[in-house]
Each structure stands twice: as C-alpha cells, then as structure tokens.
CSV table of N, CA, C and O in Angstrom, one decimal:
chain,number,residue,atom,x,y,z
C,10,ARG,N,51.9,15.3,-56.0
C,10,ARG,CA,51.7,13.9,-56.1
C,10,ARG,C,51.1,13.6,-57.4
C,10,ARG,O,51.4,12.6,-58.1
C,11,VAL,N,50.2,14.4,-57.9
C,11,VAL,CA,49.5,14.2,-59.2
C,11,VAL,C,50.5,14.3,-60.3
C,11,VAL,O,50.5,13.6,-61.2
C,12,ILE,N,51.5,15.2,-60.1
C,12,ILE,CA,52.5,15.5,-61.2
C,12,ILE,C,53.5,14.3,-61.2
C,12,ILE,O,53.8,13.8,-62.3
C,13,THR,N,54.0,13.9,-60.1
C,13,THR,CA,55.2,13.0,-60.1
C,13,THR,C,54.8,11.5,-59.8
C,13,THR,O,55.5,10.6,-60.1
C,14,GLY,N,53.6,11.3,-59.1
C,14,GLY,CA,53.3,10.0,-58.7
C,14,GLY,C,54.1,9.5,-57.5
C,14,GLY,O,53.9,8.4,-57.0
C,15,LYS,N,54.9,10.4,-56.9
C,15,LYS,CA,55.8,10.0,-55.8
C,15,LYS,C,55.1,10.4,-54.5
C,15,LYS,O,54.2,11.3,-54.5
C,16,PRO,N,55.4,9.8,-53.4
C,16,PRO,CA,54.9,10.2,-52.1
C,16,PRO,C,55.2,11.7,-51.8
C,16,PRO,O,56.3,12.2,-52.1
C,17,VAL,N,54.2,12.3,-51.2
C,17,VAL,CA,54.4,13.8,-50.9
C,17,VAL,C,54.1,14.1,-49.4
C,17,VAL,O,53.2,13.5,-48.8
C,18,ILE,N,54.8,15.0,-48.9
C,18,ILE,CA,54.6,15.5,-47.5
C,18,ILE,C,54.2,16.9,-47.6
C,18,ILE,O,54.8,17.7,-48.4
C,19,THR,N,53.3,17.3,-46.8
C,19,THR,CA,52.9,18.8,-46.7
C,19,THR,C,53.4,19.3,-45.3
C,19,THR,O,53.5,18.6,-44.3
C,20,VAL,N,53.8,20.5,-45.3
C,20,VAL,CA,54.3,21.2,-44.1
C,20,VAL,C,54.0,22.6,-44.2
C,20,VAL,O,53.9,23.2,-45.2
C,21,GLY,N,53.7,23.2,-43.0
C,21,GLY,CA,53.5,24.7,-43.0
C,21,GLY,C,52.3,25.1,-42.3
C,21,GLY,O,51.2,24.8,-42.8
C,22,SER,N,52.4,25.6,-41.1
C,22,SER,CA,51.3,26.3,-40.3
C,22,SER,C,50.2,25.3,-40.0
C,22,SER,O,49.0,25.7,-39.9
C,23,VAL,N,50.5,24.0,-39.8
C,23,VAL,CA,49.5,23.0,-39.4
C,23,VAL,C,49.0,23.4,-38.0
C,23,VAL,O,49.7,23.4,-37.0
C,24,GLY,N,47.7,23.6,-38.0
C,24,GLY,CA,47.1,24.0,-36.7
C,24,GLY,C,47.3,25.4,-36.2
C,24,GLY,O,46.9,25.7,-35.1
C,25,LEU,N,47.9,26.2,-37.0
C,25,LEU,CA,48.2,27.6,-36.7
C,25,LEU,C,47.5,28.6,-37.6
C,25,LEU,O,47.2,28.2,-38.8
C,26,ASP,N,47.2,29.8,-37.1
C,26,ASP,CA,46.5,30.8,-37.9
C,26,ASP,C,47.4,31.8,-38.6
C,26,ASP,O,46.9,32.8,-39.1
C,27,ASP,N,48.7,31.6,-38.6
C,27,ASP,CA,49.6,32.5,-39.2
C,27,ASP,C,50.8,31.8,-39.9
C,27,ASP,O,51.1,30.7,-39.5
C,28,GLU,N,51.4,32.4,-40.8
C,28,GLU,CA,52.5,31.8,-41.6
C,28,GLU,C,53.8,31.9,-40.8
C,28,GLU,O,53.9,32.7,-39.8
C,29,PHE,N,54.8,31.2,-41.2
C,29,PHE,CA,56.0,31.0,-40.4
C,29,PHE,C,56.8,32.3,-40.1
C,29,PHE,O,57.0,32.5,-38.9
C,30,MET,N,57.1,33.0,-41.1
C,30,MET,CA,58.0,34.2,-40.8
C,30,MET,C,57.4,35.2,-39.9
C,30,MET,O,58.1,35.7,-39.0
C,31,SER,N,56.1,35.5,-40.0
C,31,SER,CA,55.5,36.5,-39.1
C,31,SER,C,55.4,36.0,-37.7
C,31,SER,O,55.4,36.7,-36.7
C,32,SER,N,55.4,34.6,-37.5
C,32,SER,CA,55.3,34.1,-36.2
C,32,SER,C,56.6,34.2,-35.4
C,32,SER,O,56.6,33.9,-34.2
C,33,LEU,N,57.7,34.5,-36.0
C,33,LEU,CA,59.0,34.6,-35.4
C,33,LEU,C,59.2,36.0,-34.8
C,33,LEU,O,60.2,36.2,-34.1
C,34,MET,N,58.3,37.0,-35.0
C,34,MET,CA,58.5,38.3,-34.4
C,34,MET,C,58.4,38.2,-32.9
C,34,MET,O,57.5,37.5,-32.4
C,35,PRO,N,59.3,38.9,-32.2
C,35,PRO,CA,59.3,38.8,-30.7
C,35,PRO,C,58.0,39.3,-30.2
C,35,PRO,O,57.4,40.3,-30.6
C,36,GLY,N,57.5,38.5,-29.2
C,36,GLY,CA,56.2,38.9,-28.6
C,36,GLY,C,55.0,38.5,-29.4
C,36,GLY,O,53.8,38.6,-28.9
C,37,LYS,N,55.1,38.0,-30.6
C,37,LYS,CA,54.0,37.6,-31.5
C,37,LYS,C,53.4,36.3,-31.0
C,37,LYS,O,54.2,35.3,-30.7
C,38,VAL,N,52.1,36.2,-30.9
C,38,VAL,CA,51.5,35.0,-30.5
C,38,VAL,C,50.7,34.5,-31.7
C,38,VAL,O,49.8,35.2,-32.2
C,39,THR,N,51.0,33.3,-32.2
C,39,THR,CA,50.3,32.7,-33.3
C,39,THR,C,49.2,31.9,-32.7
C,39,THR,O,49.4,30.9,-32.0
C,40,GLY,N,47.9,32.2,-33.1
C,40,GLY,CA,46.8,31.4,-32.5
C,40,GLY,C,46.7,30.1,-33.1
C,40,GLY,O,47.3,29.7,-34.1
C,41,THR,N,45.8,29.3,-32.5
C,41,THR,CA,45.6,27.9,-33.0
C,41,THR,C,44.3,27.9,-33.9
C,41,THR,O,43.5,28.8,-33.8
C,42,THR,N,44.2,26.9,-34.8
C,42,THR,CA,43.1,26.8,-35.7
C,42,THR,C,42.8,25.4,-35.9
C,42,THR,O,43.7,24.5,-35.7
C,43,GLY,N,41.7,25.1,-36.4
C,43,GLY,CA,41.3,23.7,-36.7
C,43,GLY,C,42.1,23.1,-37.9
C,43,GLY,O,42.7,23.9,-38.6
C,44,ILE,N,42.0,21.8,-38.1
C,44,ILE,CA,42.7,21.2,-39.2
C,44,ILE,C,41.7,20.5,-40.2
C,44,ILE,O,42.1,19.6,-40.9
C,45,GLU,N,40.5,21.0,-40.2
C,45,GLU,CA,39.5,20.3,-41.0
C,45,GLU,C,39.8,20.3,-42.5
C,45,GLU,O,39.7,19.3,-43.2
C,46,ASP,N,40.3,21.5,-43.0
C,46,ASP,CA,40.7,21.6,-44.4
C,46,ASP,C,41.9,20.6,-44.7
C,46,ASP,O,41.9,19.9,-45.7
C,47,LEU,N,42.8,20.5,-43.8
C,47,LEU,CA,44.0,19.6,-43.9
C,47,LEU,C,43.5,18.2,-44.0
C,47,LEU,O,43.9,17.4,-44.9
C,48,ILE,N,42.6,17.8,-43.1
C,48,ILE,CA,42.0,16.4,-43.1
C,48,ILE,C,41.3,16.1,-44.5
C,48,ILE,O,41.5,15.1,-45.0
C,49,GLU,N,40.6,17.1,-44.9
C,49,GLU,CA,39.9,16.9,-46.2
C,49,GLU,C,40.8,16.7,-47.4
C,49,GLU,O,40.7,15.8,-48.2
C,50,ARG,N,41.9,17.5,-47.4
C,50,ARG,CA,42.9,17.4,-48.5
C,50,ARG,C,43.6,16.1,-48.4
C,50,ARG,O,43.9,15.4,-49.4
C,51,LEU,N,43.9,15.6,-47.1
C,51,LEU,CA,44.5,14.3,-46.9
C,51,LEU,C,43.6,13.2,-47.4
C,51,LEU,O,44.1,12.3,-48.1
C,52,SER,N,42.3,13.3,-47.2
C,52,SER,CA,41.4,12.3,-47.6
C,52,SER,C,41.2,12.2,-49.1
C,52,SER,O,40.8,11.2,-49.7
C,53,HIS,N,41.6,13.3,-49.8
C,53,HIS,CA,41.5,13.4,-51.2
C,53,HIS,C,42.9,13.0,-51.9
C,53,HIS,O,43.1,13.3,-53.1
C,54,ASN,N,43.8,12.5,-51.0
C,54,ASN,CA,45.1,12.0,-51.5
C,54,ASN,C,46.0,13.0,-52.1
C,54,ASN,O,46.7,12.7,-53.0
C,55,GLU,N,45.8,14.3,-51.6
C,55,GLU,CA,46.7,15.3,-52.1
C,55,GLU,C,48.2,15.1,-51.7
C,55,GLU,O,49.1,15.6,-52.3
C,56,PHE,N,48.3,14.5,-50.5
C,56,PHE,CA,49.6,14.2,-49.9
C,56,PHE,C,49.5,12.9,-49.1
C,56,PHE,O,48.4,12.5,-48.8
C,57,ASP,N,50.7,12.4,-48.7
C,57,ASP,CA,50.7,11.2,-47.9
C,57,ASP,C,51.0,11.4,-46.5
C,57,ASP,O,50.6,10.6,-45.6
C,58,LEU,N,51.8,12.4,-46.2
C,58,LEU,CA,52.2,12.7,-44.8
C,58,LEU,C,52.0,14.1,-44.5
C,58,LEU,O,52.1,15.0,-45.4
C,59,VAL,N,51.9,14.4,-43.2
C,59,VAL,CA,51.8,15.8,-42.7
C,59,VAL,C,52.9,16.0,-41.7
C,59,VAL,O,53.0,15.3,-40.7
C,60,ALA,N,53.7,17.1,-41.9
C,60,ALA,CA,54.7,17.5,-40.9
C,60,ALA,C,54.2,18.5,-40.0
C,60,ALA,O,53.6,19.5,-40.5
C,61,VAL,N,54.4,18.4,-38.7
C,61,VAL,CA,53.9,19.3,-37.7
C,61,VAL,C,55.2,19.8,-37.0
C,61,VAL,O,55.9,19.0,-36.4
C,62,GLY,N,55.4,21.1,-36.9
C,62,GLY,CA,56.6,21.6,-36.2
C,62,GLY,C,56.3,22.6,-35.1
C,62,GLY,O,56.3,22.2,-33.9
C,63,ARG,N,55.9,23.8,-35.5
C,63,ARG,CA,55.7,24.8,-34.5
C,63,ARG,C,54.6,24.5,-33.5
C,63,ARG,O,54.7,24.7,-32.3
C,64,SER,N,53.6,23.8,-33.9
C,64,SER,CA,52.5,23.5,-33.0
C,64,SER,C,53.0,22.5,-31.9
C,64,SER,O,52.6,22.6,-30.8
C,65,LEU,N,53.9,21.6,-32.3
C,65,LEU,CA,54.4,20.6,-31.3
C,65,LEU,C,55.5,21.3,-30.4
C,65,LEU,O,55.6,20.9,-29.2
C,66,LEU,N,56.2,22.3,-30.9
C,66,LEU,CA,57.1,23.0,-30.1
C,66,LEU,C,56.3,23.8,-29.0
C,66,LEU,O,56.7,23.8,-27.8
C,67,ALA,N,55.2,24.3,-29.4
C,67,ALA,CA,54.4,25.1,-28.4
C,67,ALA,C,53.6,24.2,-27.5
C,67,ALA,O,53.3,24.6,-26.3
C,68,ASP,N,53.3,23.0,-27.9
C,68,ASP,CA,52.4,22.1,-27.1
C,68,ASP,C,52.8,20.7,-27.4
C,68,ASP,O,52.2,20.1,-28.4
C,69,PRO,N,53.7,20.1,-26.6
C,69,PRO,CA,54.1,18.7,-26.9
C,69,PRO,C,52.9,17.7,-26.8
C,69,PRO,O,53.0,16.6,-27.3
C,70,GLU,N,51.8,18.1,-26.2
C,70,GLU,CA,50.6,17.2,-26.2
C,70,GLU,C,49.6,17.5,-27.3
C,70,GLU,O,48.5,17.0,-27.3
C,71,TRP,N,50.1,18.3,-28.3
C,71,TRP,CA,49.3,18.7,-29.4
C,71,TRP,C,48.5,17.5,-30.1
C,71,TRP,O,47.3,17.6,-30.3
C,72,VAL,N,49.2,16.5,-30.4
C,72,VAL,CA,48.6,15.3,-31.1
C,72,VAL,C,47.5,14.7,-30.3
C,72,VAL,O,46.4,14.5,-30.8
C,73,MET,N,47.7,14.5,-29.0
C,73,MET,CA,46.7,13.9,-28.2
C,73,MET,C,45.5,14.9,-28.0
C,73,MET,O,44.3,14.4,-28.0
C,74,LYS,N,45.7,16.2,-27.9
C,74,LYS,CA,44.6,17.1,-27.8
C,74,LYS,C,43.8,17.2,-29.1
C,74,LYS,O,42.6,17.2,-29.0
C,75,VAL,N,44.5,17.2,-30.2
C,75,VAL,CA,43.8,17.2,-31.5
C,75,VAL,C,43.0,15.9,-31.7
C,75,VAL,O,41.8,16.0,-32.1
C,76,ARG,N,43.6,14.8,-31.4
C,76,ARG,CA,43.0,13.5,-31.6
C,76,ARG,C,41.7,13.5,-30.7
C,76,ARG,O,40.7,12.9,-31.1
C,77,GLY,N,41.8,14.1,-29.5
C,77,GLY,CA,40.6,14.1,-28.6
C,77,GLY,C,39.6,15.2,-28.8
C,77,GLY,O,38.7,15.4,-28.1
C,78,GLY,N,39.9,16.1,-29.9
C,78,GLY,CA,39.0,17.2,-30.1
C,78,GLY,C,39.0,18.3,-29.1
C,78,GLY,O,38.1,19.1,-28.9
C,79,ARG,N,40.2,18.4,-28.3
C,79,ARG,CA,40.3,19.3,-27.2
C,79,ARG,C,41.0,20.6,-27.7
C,79,ARG,O,42.0,21.0,-27.2
C,80,TRP,N,40.4,21.2,-28.8
C,80,TRP,CA,41.0,22.4,-29.4
C,80,TRP,C,41.2,23.5,-28.4
C,80,TRP,O,42.2,24.3,-28.6
C,81,GLU,N,40.3,23.7,-27.5
C,81,GLU,CA,40.4,24.9,-26.6
C,81,GLU,C,41.6,24.7,-25.6
C,81,GLU,O,42.0,25.7,-25.0
C,82,GLU,N,42.2,23.6,-25.5
C,82,GLU,CA,43.3,23.3,-24.6
C,82,GLU,C,44.7,23.5,-25.3
C,82,GLU,O,45.7,23.5,-24.7
C,83,LEU,N,44.7,23.7,-26.7
C,83,LEU,CA,45.9,23.9,-27.4
C,83,LEU,C,46.7,25.2,-27.0
C,83,LEU,O,46.0,26.2,-26.8
C,84,ASN,N,48.0,25.0,-26.8
C,84,ASN,CA,48.8,26.2,-26.5
C,84,ASN,C,49.2,26.9,-27.8
C,84,ASN,O,49.6,26.3,-28.7
C,85,PRO,N,49.1,28.2,-27.8
C,85,PRO,CA,49.5,29.0,-29.0
C,85,PRO,C,51.0,29.0,-29.1
C,85,PRO,O,51.7,28.8,-28.2
C,86,PHE,N,51.5,29.2,-30.4
C,86,PHE,CA,52.9,29.3,-30.6
C,86,PHE,C,53.4,30.7,-30.4
C,86,PHE,O,52.8,31.7,-30.8
C,87,THR,N,54.5,30.8,-29.7
C,87,THR,CA,55.3,32.1,-29.6
C,87,THR,C,56.7,31.8,-29.9
C,87,THR,O,57.2,30.7,-29.9
C,88,SER,N,57.4,32.9,-30.3
C,88,SER,CA,58.8,32.7,-30.6
C,88,SER,C,59.6,32.1,-29.5
C,88,SER,O,60.7,31.5,-29.7
C,89,ASP,N,59.2,32.3,-28.3
C,89,ASP,CA,59.8,31.7,-27.1
C,89,ASP,C,59.9,30.2,-27.2
C,89,ASP,O,60.8,29.6,-26.6
C,90,ALA,N,59.0,29.6,-27.9
C,90,ALA,CA,59.0,28.1,-28.0
C,90,ALA,C,60.3,27.6,-28.7
C,90,ALA,O,60.7,26.5,-28.5
C,91,LEU,N,60.9,28.5,-29.5
C,91,LEU,CA,62.1,28.1,-30.2
C,91,LEU,C,63.3,27.9,-29.2
C,91,LEU,O,64.2,27.2,-29.5
C,92,LYS,N,63.2,28.6,-28.1
C,92,LYS,CA,64.3,28.4,-27.1
C,92,LYS,C,64.3,27.0,-26.5
C,92,LYS,O,65.4,26.6,-26.0
C,93,THR,N,63.3,26.3,-26.7
C,93,THR,CA,63.3,24.9,-26.2
C,93,THR,C,64.2,24.0,-27.1
C,93,THR,O,64.6,22.9,-26.7
C,94,LEU,N,64.6,24.5,-28.2
C,94,LEU,CA,65.5,23.8,-29.1
C,94,LEU,C,67.0,23.9,-28.7
C,94,LEU,O,67.8,23.1,-29.2
C,95,ILE,N,67.3,24.8,-27.9
C,95,ILE,CA,68.7,25.1,-27.5
C,95,ILE,C,69.1,24.2,-26.4
C,95,ILE,O,68.5,23.9,-25.5
C-alpha cells in the first residue's frame, strides 16, 4: 500500500500457527493462534482488508468466536477440512 497507494488485502495463515503448504500434510493439525499482530498491522494501515480461508473452513463460527474473544473454542485446521469444498 505504501508503494502503490492502492487498496491492499493480506492473506495467509490468519489465526493459524503454521503456513499453508505444511498444513496440507495428511493427519497434520494446524493449531490456532491469536490475531493481535494482525490487528496492530491493520490499525497502522498496512492493508485494507484481511482474507480468511483455512480458519473458516475448519470453523464456520470462527468470526463470531474471535469477535467474542472465545479463542479456546476455535477448531484447528486439518486437511480433512478441504473435503468440505467438494
């Protein structure tokens, strides 16, 4: 955004403790993590939008749980969540 002045979206491992490719290994469970750093970066206008993918596949109630500070209730991502797309 600083470089172009255009709206920017960030994506990747939002609310997860592991990067994308390693989370696709069969049987791999990607844990959940806080989004404090993300919120801080958003408040400093580093980007305009945040895309959330795997966290929502694993837990359709993710937004409501995060909004309510119910971190302990978040479901971790597993590669089995991708089967919900078929």
